[in-house]
Amino acid sequence: MSGFFHEGDLVGVVTTQPLDRMLDYKAPEGGCHLGAFVEVPLGPRKVLGVVWGAGRGDYDRSKIRSVIRVLDVPPMRAEMKDFLTRAGAYTLTPLSLMVRLATRSPGLGDPPAMRKIFRMGTGQVDRMTPAREKVLAVLEEFGGLSFTLKELAEQAGVGPSVVKGLAAQGAVREEDSPRDLPFTPLDPSRPGKQLTEDQAAAVAALDRDGYSTTLLKGVTGSGKTEVYLEAVAACLRRGRQALVLLPEIALTSEFLTRVEQRFGARPAEWHSGVTMTERRRVWRMVADGGAELVVGARSALFLPYRDLGLIVVDEEHDSSYKQEEGVLYNARDMTVLRASLCGAQVVLASATPSLETWANAEAGKYSRVELTSRFGEAVLPEMRAIDMRNEELPGSRWVSPSLQKEIAKRIELGEQSLVFLNRRGYAPMTLCRACGHQIVCEHCDARMVEHRFLKRLMCHQCGETKPMPTACPSCEAEDRLAPIGPGVERMGEELAELFPDARVVVLSSDLYGTSRELKAHIEAIAEGGADIIIGTQLVAKGHNFPHLTLVGVIDADLGLQGSDLRAAEKTFQLMRQVAGRAGRAEKRGAALLQTFQPEHPVITSILNGDEEAFWRAEAAEREQAGMPPYGRMAGVILSGPEVGPVFDLGNALARNDAALKRVGAQVYGPAPAPVARIRGRHRVRLLVKAPKGAALQAAIAEWIRPVRLKGDLRLQIDIDPQSFF
Ligand code: ADP
Ligand code: ZN
């Protein structure tokens, strides 16, 4: 098929609207390329779409409308179309939603290649007002910098008309400027750090072009980042683009500074903190080749790279790579798909890889490169269990005397301690001592968690909050509500009491307004701004704490309970990661795990550092049970405002399972989901299990095809579910 359509030719367009088919349009005046981004009429609206192929021509030609215009961006490449098609087929997501994922950049369709910018002018102001003064003060302060109208008005805290008034008099100069400037080129020939033998060997092993996937395994601080930055350098030298994916929270300025030091300029950034204008610039420059390196969160995988040669997935085991809303995809797995289609290299970096990746490396599908020691003097922390059965501790206290003693030593030495507890808020449960009532969310079947800092109760499922009551909502007894169990805020209180002279800080995502504020705060703490840090899993991710030499885990048993298939794996990863925070600089650190079951196999393998033994045991158990990665799984979540119809639908699906049986798959359920109600919607779950080679997606598609969702019922399919909630 030719890659160009002449005016009037029929083209098939996939729009970003939730339709399950392509629509026919006539190519506009001047024609259009295959893959062109276009604006098309849909009913009374104009919508964004992509020319996917020739039109089908099965629609009354006289009613077919024309493409309104072709957007001034490079057409979608065949490789990208292929990627979206396959990723959609894998996750059972309609193509329109996949196209939407790939066009999440505002103003893509804005035609002008120029925009208005404002800078200091030379004209006189006829009448000075406080608002005008503010605008001029901003321009003065920022010297020669120029602003968009919106930026300048916002900076000055005035309305846009004030700026325009000044521009009319020439006191502010208004100019046309090309928008979406390319990023400063990166220079891979700048010298990197002197690598250790270990690191140099890893770099050599990664030096290859074309598709391959490699697990880069090494303890925290072993230099994985240093090594993959060399792989980025090699990719840039080949003239190809590189992408580094990080969990959102690990996208720190610390990391960006390291990139800048290595390559002499900053990379393009893509994450939730990036402004709309900047997003648009990144999208375009990625397509034009004006961005050589993108550092981003998972959705950066859907940018329109011109020639992607390398994708690094750092902390590849991190559960945030799985998107749990909208399109349910795992960015780590989709990375491998995308790379195989565009001939790129994949580097999966982790200190504690996911069992999936570990198994793929064992099976020889992925290569494996290992860094065995920490860089420089730093050695792995000493790991020990504190057997809580032998500790004297009153019921409402959680820091054991043994842990307390170790923290005291660190304070004396001027070193930092981290007290880790993966529970936000003050107390996970609020109980009435008079009647035994537990406060639960009105919309969800979940306990409300007290957040004393906010002075509110909060539901961690739906985010609903309400003031902390003084009387029991059930029996109305006054002042009998009691917090049960620890959260990080409560740990903060306990530690402040134990160490009144120490600087104690609590690090939890809900205590800071924006992720930027949070990151700035983490950086200040890392530089020595606290003696005792109390944190949730937030601190386990990718940040350096050079003064930290002690990690105390309040409840190492926490993750071992529960029915989650990945419970053991997650506990193992989290504990190892947290422990890895200790002793990154020159001093040897210690990690102490408070546990009631020190002989549990997960705890013992964490303590004695025998990772391979842990993986092998865990793999054997999953293989035995036919669980991923040795079998396939899909979750189906049905939800609706009334519980009856949701269960009826679940039962009907479970009964009509012929399509699943044909591929050897079995369906379990329906059962109430672990969180049986969220935001007032009742949730029912079915689980589909199939043998490894089964054509699961096709079978599921056939299975659910007859379903007609009535009223407000919803059905969501989660291929390779990561968690069950
Ligand atoms: P990881 O990514 O495995 O946690 P990093 O690459 O962040 O490890 O390395 C840990 C620390 O050691 C960083 O501060 C890094 O700059 C430093 N480092 C690692 N390798 C070298 C090296 N060869 N020369 C100098 N500093 C190094
Ligand atoms: Zn709720």
Coordinates of N, CA and C and ligand atoms in Angstrom, one line a residue, residues 441 443-444 459 461-462 464, ligand 2:
C441 N -15.4 3.7 56.1 CA -15.8 4.7 55.1 C -17.3 4.4 54.7
H443 N -18.5 4.9 51.8 CA -18.6 4.6 50.4 C -17.8 3.3 50.1
C444 N -17.0 2.9 51.0 CA -16.1 1.7 50.7 C -16.2 0.8 51.9
C459 N -10.2 7.8 54.1 CA -10.3 6.5 53.5 C -9.2 6.3 52.4
Q461 N -8.9 4.2 50.2 CA -9.4 3.7 48.9 C -9.9 4.8 48.1
C462 N -10.8 5.7 48.6 CA -11.5 6.7 47.8 C -11.0 8.1 48.1
E464 N -11.8 9.9 50.6 CA -12.8 10.6 51.4 C -12.3 11.0 52.7
Ligands
ZN2 ZN -13.9 5.4 51.0

